[in-house]
């Protein structure tokens, strides 16, 4: 009950299945590394949030990737297994977490004797990932973006308008009345954000469009062995800790200020029903970007998490994209 581990990979003489703590940025941070062949290219997943760590459930959706990649998941500083009371509030900054990411990439490259990694960022993780490829393109084969955040405040305002419009369209007077009362973001009252999030999920534009959040996210936390019971409490605390301390920096995010030219291949995707990070904002950004190769795809049955909501289609998207990049650049 209180032992955390990741299952071994069967019939893989050169496989790796490791759940381990590393010292990154001077603090203990946890990393999950899984692959049928440790010589395969590294695919580093960078989770959303801030604080939405995913080591506890993500392996349920990434086992097929382990055939073609060395799949690495990292619970970021202050999140999930990497949440600790020893982490100072002062160290919870975007810049520090970006430095953590680069340090992790260099550790992985040195350990597995590779020069570069593929990086896959989701939501908040797209900000870290984009800034990483901008500053250190030599470390990355390519970047896969899922639910890209470009301008945080613009995201919130478009999201709010979408939900308000949806409430009016379906004739939900209660939703419309409550949303008008709280007004557009940002909110300084926790219950206002709770009201917004309730209707965001209710109208199918939140974390998932259809299906059960419990089945897709929470049940695996209890079923899988990467987190034990007390780690789930840590997972919840880490989300509150990270979100509160990174709130001001998150709201100031505007990737247009970072420039519109990158040196690595990119592939962006968005859920058609995503109200959390409306895809049309990322699509405008995508079309303005200059990159060696770029690709855009909509996932028609998804909201914010197409890698889980349409897991099989998303896997094909990743594999096809990487094969195309490999063909073009090797």
PDB file of C-alpha atoms in Angstrom:
ATOM      1  CA  UNK A   1       0.000   0.000   0.000  1.00  0.00           C
ATOM      2  CA  UNK A   2       2.855   2.393   0.783  1.00  0.00           C
ATOM      3  CA  UNK A   3       5.357   1.163  -1.817  1.00  0.00           C
ATOM      4  CA  UNK A   4       5.529   3.024  -5.096  1.00  0.00           C
ATOM      5  CA  UNK A   5       6.862   1.236  -8.168  1.00  0.00           C
ATOM      6  CA  UNK A   6       6.292   0.884 -11.878  1.00  0.00           C
ATOM      7  CA  UNK A   7       5.630  -2.557 -13.407  1.00  0.00           C
ATOM      8  CA  UNK A   8       8.446  -4.283 -15.253  1.00  0.00           C
ATOM      9  CA  UNK A   9       8.231  -4.524 -19.037  1.00  0.00           C
ATOM     10  CA  UNK A  10       7.927  -8.177 -20.030  1.00  0.00           C
ATOM     11  CA  UNK A  11      10.064  -9.789 -22.745  1.00  0.00           C
ATOM     12  CA  UNK A  12      12.292  -6.774 -23.115  1.00  0.00           C
ATOM     13  CA  UNK A  13      15.942  -7.711 -22.528  1.00  0.00           C
ATOM     14  CA  UNK A  14      17.035  -4.124 -23.137  1.00  0.00           C
ATOM     15  CA  UNK A  15      13.964  -2.523 -21.545  1.00  0.00           C
ATOM     16  CA  UNK A  16      13.768  -0.033 -18.721  1.00  0.00           C
ATOM     17  CA  UNK A  17      10.957   0.572 -16.233  1.00  0.00           C
ATOM     18  CA  UNK A  18      12.197   2.987 -13.613  1.00  0.00           C
ATOM     19  CA  UNK A  19      10.445   5.299 -11.148  1.00  0.00           C
ATOM     20  CA  UNK A  20      13.150   7.343  -9.504  1.00  0.00           C
ATOM     21  CA  UNK A  21      14.045  10.532  -7.695  1.00  0.00           C
ATOM     22  CA  UNK A  22      16.642  12.814  -9.248  1.00  0.00           C
ATOM     23  CA  UNK A  23      18.264  15.953  -7.931  1.00  0.00           C
ATOM     24  CA  UNK A  24      17.201  18.667 -10.367  1.00  0.00           C
ATOM     25  CA  UNK A  25      17.672  22.324  -9.607  1.00  0.00           C
ATOM     26  CA  UNK A  26      18.978  21.384  -6.178  1.00  0.00           C
ATOM     27  CA  UNK A  27      15.793  19.586  -5.072  1.00  0.00           C
ATOM     28  CA  UNK A  28      14.421  16.066  -5.340  1.00  0.00           C
ATOM     29  CA  UNK A  29      12.157  15.593  -8.351  1.00  0.00           C
ATOM     30  CA  UNK A  30      10.591  12.365  -9.585  1.00  0.00           C
ATOM     31  CA  UNK A  31      10.827  10.891 -13.055  1.00  0.00           C
ATOM     32  CA  UNK A  32       9.184   7.847 -14.652  1.00  0.00           C
ATOM     33  CA  UNK A  33      11.176   6.226 -17.476  1.00  0.00           C
ATOM     34  CA  UNK A  34       9.676   3.379 -19.492  1.00  0.00           C
ATOM     35  CA  UNK A  35      10.630   1.751 -22.788  1.00  0.00           C
ATOM     36  CA  UNK A  36      11.030  -1.650 -24.396  1.00  0.00           C
ATOM     37  CA  UNK A  37      14.464  -0.658 -25.693  1.00  0.00           C
ATOM     38  CA  UNK A  38      16.555   1.944 -23.898  1.00  0.00           C
ATOM     39  CA  UNK A  39      18.298   2.754 -27.193  1.00  0.00           C
ATOM     40  CA  UNK A  40      15.104   4.226 -28.676  1.00  0.00           C
ATOM     41  CA  UNK A  41      14.657   8.019 -28.974  1.00  0.00           C
ATOM     42  CA  UNK A  42      13.608   9.846 -25.808  1.00  0.00           C
ATOM     43  CA  UNK A  43      10.066  11.267 -25.716  1.00  0.00           C
ATOM     44  CA  UNK A  44       9.721  13.657 -22.778  1.00  0.00           C
ATOM     45  CA  UNK A  45       6.173  14.537 -21.667  1.00  0.00           C
ATOM     46  CA  UNK A  46       5.763  17.897 -19.901  1.00  0.00           C
ATOM     47  CA  UNK A  47       2.532  18.016 -17.921  1.00  0.00           C
ATOM     48  CA  UNK A  48       0.022  20.815 -17.534  1.00  0.00           C
ATOM     49  CA  UNK A  49      -1.326  22.727 -14.573  1.00  0.00           C
ATOM     50  CA  UNK A  50       0.564  24.396 -13.072  1.00  0.00           C
ATOM     51  CA  UNK A  51       0.850  21.387 -10.782  1.00  0.00           C
ATOM     52  CA  UNK A  52      -1.166  18.806 -12.756  1.00  0.00           C
ATOM     53  CA  UNK A  53       1.383  16.013 -12.314  1.00  0.00           C
ATOM     54  CA  UNK A  54       0.667  12.827 -14.238  1.00  0.00           C
ATOM     55  CA  UNK A  55       3.078  10.040 -13.242  1.00  0.00           C
ATOM     56  CA  UNK A  56       0.271   8.506 -11.168  1.00  0.00           C
ATOM     57  CA  UNK A  57      -2.001   7.755 -14.139  1.00  0.00           C
ATOM     58  CA  UNK A  58      -0.289   8.441 -17.456  1.00  0.00           C
ATOM     59  CA  UNK A  59       1.229   4.991 -18.042  1.00  0.00           C
ATOM     60  CA  UNK A  60      -2.273   3.679 -18.638  1.00  0.00           C
ATOM     61  CA  UNK A  61      -2.219   5.716 -21.863  1.00  0.00           C
ATOM     62  CA  UNK A  62       1.428   5.493 -22.953  1.00  0.00           C
ATOM     63  CA  UNK A  63       2.224   1.762 -23.049  1.00  0.00           C
ATOM     64  CA  UNK A  64       2.056   1.641 -26.845  1.00  0.00           C
ATOM     65  CA  UNK A  65       4.584   4.485 -27.110  1.00  0.00           C
ATOM     66  CA  UNK A  66       7.068   2.344 -25.177  1.00  0.00           C
ATOM     67  CA  UNK A  67       7.644   0.244 -28.314  1.00  0.00           C
ATOM     68  CA  UNK A  68       9.043   3.191 -30.259  1.00  0.00           C
ATOM     69  CA  UNK A  69      10.348   5.549 -27.583  1.00  0.00           C
ATOM     70  CA  UNK A  70      11.988   5.831 -24.238  1.00  0.00           C
ATOM     71  CA  UNK A  71       8.977   7.520 -22.615  1.00  0.00           C
ATOM     72  CA  UNK A  72       9.824   9.936 -19.809  1.00  0.00           C
ATOM     73  CA  UNK A  73       7.280  11.571 -17.501  1.00  0.00           C
ATOM     74  CA  UNK A  74       8.355  14.145 -14.952  1.00  0.00           C
ATOM     75  CA  UNK A  75       6.421  15.441 -11.958  1.00  0.00           C
ATOM     76  CA  UNK A  76       7.550  19.061 -12.003  1.00  0.00           C
ATOM     77  CA  UNK A  77       8.937  20.955  -9.031  1.00  0.00           C
ATOM     78  CA  UNK A  78       6.177  21.324  -6.425  1.00  0.00           C
ATOM     79  CA  UNK A  79       3.828  18.859  -8.173  1.00  0.00           C
ATOM     80  CA  UNK A  80       2.866  15.230  -7.553  1.00  0.00           C
ATOM     81  CA  UNK A  81       5.742  13.163  -6.202  1.00  0.00           C
ATOM     82  CA  UNK A  82       7.959  16.245  -6.528  1.00  0.00           C
ATOM     83  CA  UNK A  83       5.849  18.200  -4.036  1.00  0.00           C
ATOM     84  CA  UNK A  84       7.670  18.743  -0.753  1.00  0.00           C
ATOM     85  CA  UNK A  85       7.552  21.178   2.122  1.00  0.00           C
ATOM     86  CA  UNK A  86      11.289  21.642   1.542  1.00  0.00           C
ATOM     87  CA  UNK A  87      10.597  23.461  -1.726  1.00  0.00           C
ATOM     88  CA  UNK A  88      10.647  27.170  -1.058  1.00  0.00           C
ATOM     89  CA  UNK A  89       7.972  29.493  -2.347  1.00  0.00           C
ATOM     90  CA  UNK A  90      10.695  31.699  -3.824  1.00  0.00           C
ATOM     91  CA  UNK A  91      11.866  28.853  -6.085  1.00  0.00           C
ATOM     92  CA  UNK A  92       8.438  28.377  -7.665  1.00  0.00           C
ATOM     93  CA  UNK A  93       8.978  30.520 -10.734  1.00  0.00           C
ATOM     94  CA  UNK A  94       8.587  29.969 -14.458  1.00  0.00           C
ATOM     95  CA  UNK A  95      12.290  30.606 -15.034  1.00  0.00           C
ATOM     96  CA  UNK A  96      13.342  28.106 -12.375  1.00  0.00           C
ATOM     97  CA  UNK A  97      11.050  25.431 -13.815  1.00  0.00           C
ATOM     98  CA  UNK A  98      12.367  26.092 -17.320  1.00  0.00           C
ATOM     99  CA  UNK A  99      15.891  25.597 -15.980  1.00  0.00           C
ATOM    100  CA  UNK A 100      14.733  22.359 -14.325  1.00  0.00           C
ATOM    101  CA  UNK A 101      13.418  21.145 -17.673  1.00  0.00           C
ATOM    102  CA  UNK A 102      16.679  21.849 -19.480  1.00  0.00           C
ATOM    103  CA  UNK A 103      18.690  20.221 -16.704  1.00  0.00           C
ATOM    104  CA  UNK A 104      16.506  17.105 -16.947  1.00  0.00           C
ATOM    105  CA  UNK A 105      16.967  16.947 -20.736  1.00  0.00           C
ATOM    106  CA  UNK A 106      20.743  17.091 -20.329  1.00  0.00           C
ATOM    107  CA  UNK A 107      20.670  14.381 -17.640  1.00  0.00           C
ATOM    108  CA  UNK A 108      18.622  12.110 -19.902  1.00  0.00           C
ATOM    109  CA  UNK A 109      20.817  12.713 -22.947  1.00  0.00           C
ATOM    110  CA  UNK A 110      23.985  11.952 -20.999  1.00  0.00           C
ATOM    111  CA  UNK A 111      22.544   8.841 -19.371  1.00  0.00           C
ATOM    112  CA  UNK A 112      21.175   7.283 -22.557  1.00  0.00           C
ATOM    113  CA  UNK A 113      23.921   8.585 -24.857  1.00  0.00           C
ATOM    114  CA  UNK A 114      21.650  10.675 -27.038  1.00  0.00           C
ATOM    115  CA  UNK A 115      22.129  14.197 -28.364  1.00  0.00           C
ATOM    116  CA  UNK A 116      18.497  15.326 -28.425  1.00  0.00           C
ATOM    117  CA  UNK A 117      14.993  14.465 -27.238  1.00  0.00           C
ATOM    118  CA  UNK A 118      11.471  14.788 -28.589  1.00  0.00           C
ATOM    119  CA  UNK A 119       9.367  16.961 -26.300  1.00  0.00           C
ATOM    120  CA  UNK A 120       5.595  16.782 -25.869  1.00  0.00           C
ATOM    121  CA  UNK A 121       4.007  19.567 -23.853  1.00  0.00           C
ATOM    122  CA  UNK A 122       0.416  19.818 -22.634  1.00  0.00           C
ATOM    123  CA  UNK A 123      -1.344  23.041 -21.580  1.00  0.00           C
ATOM    124  CA  UNK A 124       0.882  24.758 -18.971  1.00  0.00           C
ATOM    125  CA  UNK A 125       3.605  22.369 -20.171  1.00  0.00           C
ATOM    126  CA  UNK A 126       3.406  23.938 -23.639  1.00  0.00           C
ATOM    127  CA  UNK A 127       4.733  27.198 -22.214  1.00  0.00           C
ATOM    128  CA  UNK A 128       7.783  25.491 -20.682  1.00  0.00           C
ATOM    129  CA  UNK A 129       8.281  23.404 -23.830  1.00  0.00           C
ATOM    130  CA  UNK A 130       8.030  26.339 -26.233  1.00  0.00           C
ATOM    131  CA  UNK A 131      10.479  28.448 -24.238  1.00  0.00           C
ATOM    132  CA  UNK A 132      12.847  25.465 -24.042  1.00  0.00           C
ATOM    133  CA  UNK A 133      12.965  24.912 -27.814  1.00  0.00           C
ATOM    134  CA  UNK A 134      13.353  28.653 -28.362  1.00  0.00           C
ATOM    135  CA  UNK A 135      16.377  28.916 -26.096  1.00  0.00           C
ATOM    136  CA  UNK A 136      18.003  25.527 -26.633  1.00  0.00           C
ATOM    137  CA  UNK A 137      16.997  24.203 -30.077  1.00  0.00           C
ATOM    138  CA  UNK A 138      20.123  22.026 -30.201  1.00  0.00           C
ATOM    139  CA  UNK A 139      18.613  19.765 -27.508  1.00  0.00           C
ATOM    140  CA  UNK A 140      15.394  18.888 -29.382  1.00  0.00           C
ATOM    141  CA  UNK A 141      14.479  16.763 -32.401  1.00  0.00           C
ATOM    142  CA  UNK A 142      11.023  18.346 -32.466  1.00  0.00           C
ATOM    143  CA  UNK A 143       8.131  19.681 -30.413  1.00  0.00           C
ATOM    144  CA  UNK A 144       4.607  18.258 -30.144  1.00  0.00           C
ATOM    145  CA  UNK A 145       2.179  20.773 -28.647  1.00  0.00           C
ATOM    146  CA  UNK A 146      -1.128  19.719 -27.078  1.00  0.00           C
ATOM    147  CA  UNK A 147      -3.563  22.498 -26.109  1.00  0.00           C
ATOM    148  CA  UNK A 148      -1.011  25.266 -26.570  1.00  0.00           C
ATOM    149  CA  UNK A 149      -1.229  28.308 -24.326  1.00  0.00           C
ATOM    150  CA  UNK A 150      -0.170  31.503 -26.083  1.00  0.00           C
ATOM    151  CA  UNK A 151      -1.603  34.342 -24.000  1.00  0.00           C
ATOM    152  CA  UNK A 152      -3.035  33.303 -20.632  1.00  0.00           C
ATOM    153  CA  UNK A 153      -5.391  36.238 -20.094  1.00  0.00           C
ATOM    154  CA  UNK A 154      -6.702  36.099 -23.638  1.00  0.00           C
ATOM    155  CA  UNK A 155      -7.304  32.364 -23.134  1.00  0.00           C
ATOM    156  CA  UNK A 156      -9.395  33.040 -20.046  1.00  0.00           C
ATOM    157  CA  UNK A 157     -11.491  35.779 -21.650  1.00  0.00           C
ATOM    158  CA  UNK A 158     -12.260  33.771 -24.790  1.00  0.00           C
ATOM    159  CA  UNK A 159     -13.077  30.750 -22.627  1.00  0.00           C
ATOM    160  CA  UNK A 160     -15.486  32.757 -20.464  1.00  0.00           C
ATOM    161  CA  UNK A 161     -17.247  34.219 -23.519  1.00  0.00           C
ATOM    162  CA  UNK A 162     -17.600  30.755 -25.018  1.00  0.00           C
ATOM    163  CA  UNK A 163     -19.223  29.326 -21.899  1.00  0.00           C
ATOM    164  CA  UNK A 164     -21.529  32.325 -21.574  1.00  0.00           C
ATOM    165  CA  UNK A 165     -22.564  31.922 -25.212  1.00  0.00           C
ATOM    166  CA  UNK A 166     -23.138  28.191 -24.706  1.00  0.00           C
ATOM    167  CA  UNK A 167     -25.357  28.826 -21.684  1.00  0.00           C
ATOM    168  CA  UNK A 168     -27.491  31.209 -23.734  1.00  0.00           C
ATOM    169  CA  UNK A 169     -27.663  28.842 -26.734  1.00  0.00           C
ATOM    170  CA  UNK A 170     -28.907  25.879 -24.684  1.00  0.00           C
ATOM    171  CA  UNK A 171     -31.236  28.022 -22.596  1.00  0.00           C
ATOM    172  CA  UNK A 172     -29.576  27.268 -19.277  1.00  0.00           C
ATOM    173  CA  UNK A 173     -30.780  30.271 -17.303  1.00  0.00           C
ATOM    174  CA  UNK A 174     -29.045  29.217 -14.083  1.00  0.00           C
ATOM    175  CA  UNK A 175     -25.662  28.985 -15.802  1.00  0.00           C
ATOM    176  CA  UNK A 176     -26.165  32.266 -17.660  1.00  0.00           C
ATOM    177  CA  UNK A 177     -27.245  34.080 -14.498  1.00  0.00           C
ATOM    178  CA  UNK A 178     -24.285  32.793 -12.451  1.00  0.00           C
ATOM    179  CA  UNK A 179     -21.747  33.555 -15.171  1.00  0.00           C
ATOM    180  CA  UNK A 180     -23.058  37.099 -15.627  1.00  0.00           C
ATOM    181  CA  UNK A 181     -22.850  37.592 -11.869  1.00  0.00           C
ATOM    182  CA  UNK A 182     -19.168  36.576 -11.584  1.00  0.00           C
ATOM    183  CA  UNK A 183     -18.230  38.523 -14.714  1.00  0.00           C
ATOM    184  CA  UNK A 184     -15.151  37.870 -16.877  1.00  0.00           C
ATOM    185  CA  UNK A 185     -11.806  36.786 -15.358  1.00  0.00           C
ATOM    186  CA  UNK A 186      -9.541  37.300 -13.519  1.00  0.00           C
ATOM    187  CA  UNK A 187     -11.357  36.636 -10.249  1.00  0.00           C
ATOM    188  CA  UNK A 188     -10.155  37.351  -6.749  1.00  0.00           C
ATOM    189  CA  UNK A 189     -12.800  35.138  -5.164  1.00  0.00           C
ATOM    190  CA  UNK A 190     -12.269  31.364  -5.112  1.00  0.00           C
ATOM    191  CA  UNK A 191     -15.966  30.619  -5.418  1.00  0.00           C
ATOM    192  CA  UNK A 192     -16.139  32.652  -8.653  1.00  0.00           C
ATOM    193  CA  UNK A 193     -13.499  30.424 -10.222  1.00  0.00           C
ATOM    194  CA  UNK A 194     -15.340  27.366  -8.913  1.00  0.00           C
ATOM    195  CA  UNK A 195     -18.540  28.534 -10.626  1.00  0.00           C
ATOM    196  CA  UNK A 196     -16.652  29.080 -13.877  1.00  0.00           C
ATOM    197  CA  UNK A 197     -14.980  25.646 -13.675  1.00  0.00           C
ATOM    198  CA  UNK A 198     -18.286  23.932 -12.898  1.00  0.00           C
ATOM    199  CA  UNK A 199     -19.957  25.218 -16.058  1.00  0.00           C
ATOM    200  CA  UNK A 200     -16.768  24.719 -18.064  1.00  0.00           C
ATOM    201  CA  UNK A 201     -16.973  20.982 -17.295  1.00  0.00           C
ATOM    202  CA  UNK A 202     -20.769  20.862 -17.479  1.00  0.00           C
ATOM    203  CA  UNK A 203     -20.788  22.143 -21.059  1.00  0.00           C
ATOM    204  CA  UNK A 204     -18.102  19.660 -22.158  1.00  0.00           C
ATOM    205  CA  UNK A 205     -15.266  22.112 -22.643  1.00  0.00           C
ATOM    206  CA  UNK A 206     -13.109  21.293 -19.637  1.00  0.00           C
ATOM    207  CA  UNK A 207     -10.601  18.514 -19.081  1.00  0.00           C
ATOM    208  CA  UNK A 208     -12.728  16.094 -21.101  1.00  0.00           C
ATOM    209  CA  UNK A 209     -15.584  16.543 -23.557  1.00  0.00           C
ATOM    210  CA  UNK A 210     -17.445  13.309 -22.817  1.00  0.00           C
ATOM    211  CA  UNK A 211     -17.022  10.368 -20.503  1.00  0.00           C
ATOM    212  CA  UNK A 212     -16.103  10.007 -16.868  1.00  0.00           C
ATOM    213  CA  UNK A 213     -13.341  12.089 -15.279  1.00  0.00           C
ATOM    214  CA  UNK A 214     -13.259   9.512 -12.491  1.00  0.00           C
ATOM    215  CA  UNK A 215     -12.674   6.644 -14.928  1.00  0.00           C
ATOM    216  CA  UNK A 216     -10.096   8.414 -17.077  1.00  0.00           C
ATOM    217  CA  UNK A 217      -8.022  10.183 -14.419  1.00  0.00           C
ATOM    218  CA  UNK A 218      -8.851   9.345 -10.823  1.00  0.00           C
ATOM    219  CA  UNK A 219      -9.365   5.582 -10.996  1.00  0.00           C
ATOM    220  CA  UNK A 220      -5.883   4.954 -12.461  1.00  0.00           C
ATOM    221  CA  UNK A 221      -4.373   6.840  -9.511  1.00  0.00           C
ATOM    222  CA  UNK A 222      -5.778   4.165  -7.199  1.00  0.00           C
ATOM    223  CA  UNK A 223      -5.273   1.212  -9.541  1.00  0.00           C
ATOM    224  CA  UNK A 224      -1.722   1.806 -10.731  1.00  0.00           C
ATOM    225  CA  UNK A 225       1.306   1.394  -8.486  1.00  0.00           C
ATOM    226  CA  UNK A 226       3.314   4.532  -9.360  1.00  0.00           C
ATOM    227  CA  UNK A 227       1.530   6.454  -6.581  1.00  0.00           C
ATOM    228  CA  UNK A 228       0.539   4.960  -3.255  1.00  0.00           C
ATOM    229  CA  UNK A 229      -2.430   6.247  -1.266  1.00  0.00           C
ATOM    230  CA  UNK A 230      -0.582   9.056   0.542  1.00  0.00           C
ATOM    231  CA  UNK A 231       0.884  10.214  -2.769  1.00  0.00           C
ATOM    232  CA  UNK A 232      -2.620  11.023  -3.981  1.00  0.00           C
ATOM    233  CA  UNK A 233      -2.915  13.488  -1.108  1.00  0.00           C
ATOM    234  CA  UNK A 234       0.469  14.903  -2.127  1.00  0.00           C
ATOM    235  CA  UNK A 235      -0.806  15.135  -5.721  1.00  0.00           C
ATOM    236  CA  UNK A 236      -3.755  17.272  -4.599  1.00  0.00           C
ATOM    237  CA  UNK A 237      -1.631  19.475  -2.344  1.00  0.00           C
ATOM    238  CA  UNK A 238       0.898  19.984  -5.119  1.00  0.00           C
ATOM    239  CA  UNK A 239      -1.773  21.315  -7.453  1.00  0.00           C
ATOM    240  CA  UNK A 240      -2.925  23.910  -4.942  1.00  0.00           C
ATOM    241  CA  UNK A 241       0.668  24.829  -4.048  1.00  0.00           C
ATOM    242  CA  UNK A 242       1.817  25.220  -7.657  1.00  0.00           C
ATOM    243  CA  UNK A 243      -1.260  27.012  -8.913  1.00  0.00           C
ATOM    244  CA  UNK A 244      -1.256  29.598  -6.128  1.00  0.00           C
ATOM    245  CA  UNK A 245       2.455  30.407  -6.374  1.00  0.00           C
ATOM    246  CA  UNK A 246       2.616  30.538 -10.168  1.00  0.00           C
ATOM    247  CA  UNK A 247      -0.692  32.355 -10.679  1.00  0.00           C
ATOM    248  CA  UNK A 248       0.745  35.831 -11.286  1.00  0.00           C
ATOM    249  CA  UNK A 249       3.431  34.621 -13.701  1.00  0.00           C
ATOM    250  CA  UNK A 250       0.942  32.412 -15.523  1.00  0.00           C
ATOM    251  CA  UNK A 251      -1.431  35.320 -16.069  1.00  0.00           C
ATOM    252  CA  UNK A 252       1.422  37.335 -17.587  1.00  0.00           C
ATOM    253  CA  UNK A 253       2.291  34.701 -20.219  1.00  0.00           C
ATOM    254  CA  UNK A 254       2.348  36.002 -23.790  1.00  0.00           C
ATOM    255  CA  UNK A 255       4.438  33.864 -26.148  1.00  0.00           C
ATOM    256  CA  UNK A 256       4.276  36.490 -28.880  1.00  0.00           C
ATOM    257  CA  UNK A 257       6.876  38.357 -26.833  1.00  0.00           C
ATOM    258  CA  UNK A 258       9.252  35.400 -27.232  1.00  0.00           C
ATOM    259  CA  UNK A 259       9.356  35.703 -31.011  1.00  0.00           C
ATOM    260  CA  UNK A 260       7.776  33.831 -33.901  1.00  0.00           C
ATOM    261  CA  UNK A 261      10.733  31.958 -35.324  1.00  0.00           C
ATOM    262  CA  UNK A 262      11.883  28.560 -34.090  1.00  0.00           C
ATOM    263  CA  UNK A 263      14.549  26.183 -35.336  1.00  0.00           C
ATOM    264  CA  UNK A 264      12.956  22.769 -34.706  1.00  0.00           C
ATOM    265  CA  UNK A 265      10.010  20.961 -36.320  1.00  0.00           C
ATOM    266  CA  UNK A 266       6.660  21.509 -34.596  1.00  0.00           C
ATOM    267  CA  UNK A 267       3.283  19.797 -34.568  1.00  0.00           C
ATOM    268  CA  UNK A 268       0.332  21.464 -32.832  1.00  0.00           C
ATOM    269  CA  UNK A 269      -2.950  19.808 -31.944  1.00  0.00           C
ATOM    270  CA  UNK A 270      -6.106  20.930 -30.173  1.00  0.00           C
ATOM    271  CA  UNK A 271      -9.410  19.467 -29.073  1.00  0.00           C
ATOM    272  CA  UNK A 272     -12.313  20.883 -31.064  1.00  0.00           C
ATOM    273  CA  UNK A 273     -14.376  21.261 -27.860  1.00  0.00           C
ATOM    274  CA  UNK A 274     -11.628  22.714 -25.669  1.00  0.00           C
ATOM    275  CA  UNK A 275     -12.965  25.777 -23.832  1.00  0.00           C
ATOM    276  CA  UNK A 276     -10.044  25.747 -21.372  1.00  0.00           C
ATOM    277  CA  UNK A 277      -7.472  26.610 -24.054  1.00  0.00           C
ATOM    278  CA  UNK A 278      -9.540  27.566 -27.105  1.00  0.00           C
ATOM    279  CA  UNK A 279      -7.691  26.118 -30.076  1.00  0.00           C
ATOM    280  CA  UNK A 280      -8.348  29.013 -32.423  1.00  0.00           C
ATOM    281  CA  UNK A 281      -5.936  31.184 -30.415  1.00  0.00           C
ATOM    282  CA  UNK A 282      -3.162  28.617 -30.781  1.00  0.00           C
ATOM    283  CA  UNK A 283      -4.006  28.135 -34.473  1.00  0.00           C
ATOM    284  CA  UNK A 284      -3.452  31.835 -35.206  1.00  0.00           C
ATOM    285  CA  UNK A 285      -0.121  31.646 -33.371  1.00  0.00           C
ATOM    286  CA  UNK A 286       0.809  28.469 -35.258  1.00  0.00           C
ATOM    287  CA  UNK A 287       0.216  30.044 -38.674  1.00  0.00           C
ATOM    288  CA  UNK A 288       2.415  32.998 -37.766  1.00  0.00           C
ATOM    289  CA  UNK A 289       5.291  30.790 -36.596  1.00  0.00           C
ATOM    290  CA  UNK A 290       8.281  30.191 -38.816  1.00  0.00           C
ATOM    291  CA  UNK A 291       9.672  26.660 -38.404  1.00  0.00           C
ATOM    292  CA  UNK A 292      11.571  24.095 -40.522  1.00  0.00           C
ATOM    293  CA  UNK A 293       8.409  21.962 -40.663  1.00  0.00           C
ATOM    294  CA  UNK A 294       5.059  22.557 -39.012  1.00  0.00           C
ATOM    295  CA  UNK A 295       1.792  20.684 -38.741  1.00  0.00           C
ATOM    296  CA  UNK A 296      -1.665  21.358 -37.269  1.00  0.00           C
ATOM    297  CA  UNK A 297      -4.432  18.877 -36.419  1.00  0.00           C
ATOM    298  CA  UNK A 298      -7.819  19.114 -34.693  1.00  0.00           C
ATOM    299  CA  UNK A 299      -9.115  16.250 -32.553  1.00  0.00           C
ATOM    300  CA  UNK A 300     -12.821  16.387 -33.215  1.00  0.00           C
ATOM    301  CA  UNK A 301     -14.037  14.373 -30.199  1.00  0.00           C
ATOM    302  CA  UNK A 302     -11.850  15.984 -27.551  1.00  0.00           C
ATOM    303  CA  UNK A 303     -11.783  18.925 -25.214  1.00  0.00           C
ATOM    304  CA  UNK A 304      -8.562  19.678 -23.303  1.00  0.00           C
ATOM    305  CA  UNK A 305      -6.863  16.251 -23.250  1.00  0.00           C
ATOM    306  CA  UNK A 306      -6.893  14.576 -26.686  1.00  0.00           C
ATOM    307  CA  UNK A 307      -3.965  12.329 -25.696  1.00  0.00           C
ATOM    308  CA  UNK A 308      -6.406  10.624 -23.306  1.00  0.00           C
ATOM    309  CA  UNK A 309      -9.825  11.280 -24.850  1.00  0.00           C
ATOM    310  CA  UNK A 310      -8.739  10.001 -28.284  1.00  0.00           C
ATOM    311  CA  UNK A 311      -5.754   7.960 -27.158  1.00  0.00           C
ATOM    312  CA  UNK A 312      -5.415   5.711 -30.231  1.00  0.00           C
ATOM    313  CA  UNK A 313      -5.767   8.546 -32.753  1.00  0.00           C
ATOM    314  CA  UNK A 314      -3.359  10.675 -30.754  1.00  0.00           C
ATOM    315  CA  UNK A 315      -0.782   7.890 -30.699  1.00  0.00           C
ATOM    316  CA  UNK A 316      -0.980   7.585 -34.505  1.00  0.00           C
ATOM    317  CA  UNK A 317      -0.581  11.356 -34.773  1.00  0.00           C
ATOM    318  CA  UNK A 318       2.610  11.258 -32.677  1.00  0.00           C
ATOM    319  CA  UNK A 319       4.110   8.252 -34.475  1.00  0.00           C
ATOM    320  CA  UNK A 320       3.284   9.580 -37.958  1.00  0.00           C
ATOM    321  CA  UNK A 321       4.675  12.997 -37.078  1.00  0.00           C
ATOM    322  CA  UNK A 322       7.956  11.648 -35.719  1.00  0.00           C
ATOM    323  CA  UNK A 323       8.391   9.320 -38.717  1.00  0.00           C
ATOM    324  CA  UNK A 324       7.883  12.285 -41.041  1.00  0.00           C
ATOM    325  CA  UNK A 325      10.441  14.360 -39.153  1.00  0.00           C
ATOM    326  CA  UNK A 326      12.928  11.493 -39.143  1.00  0.00           C
ATOM    327  CA  UNK A 327      12.530  11.066 -42.906  1.00  0.00           C
ATOM    328  CA  UNK A 328      12.963  14.775 -43.595  1.00  0.00           C
ATOM    329  CA  UNK A 329      15.865  15.503 -41.258  1.00  0.00           C
ATOM    330  CA  UNK A 330      17.961  12.324 -41.213  1.00  0.00           C
TER     331      UNK A 330
END
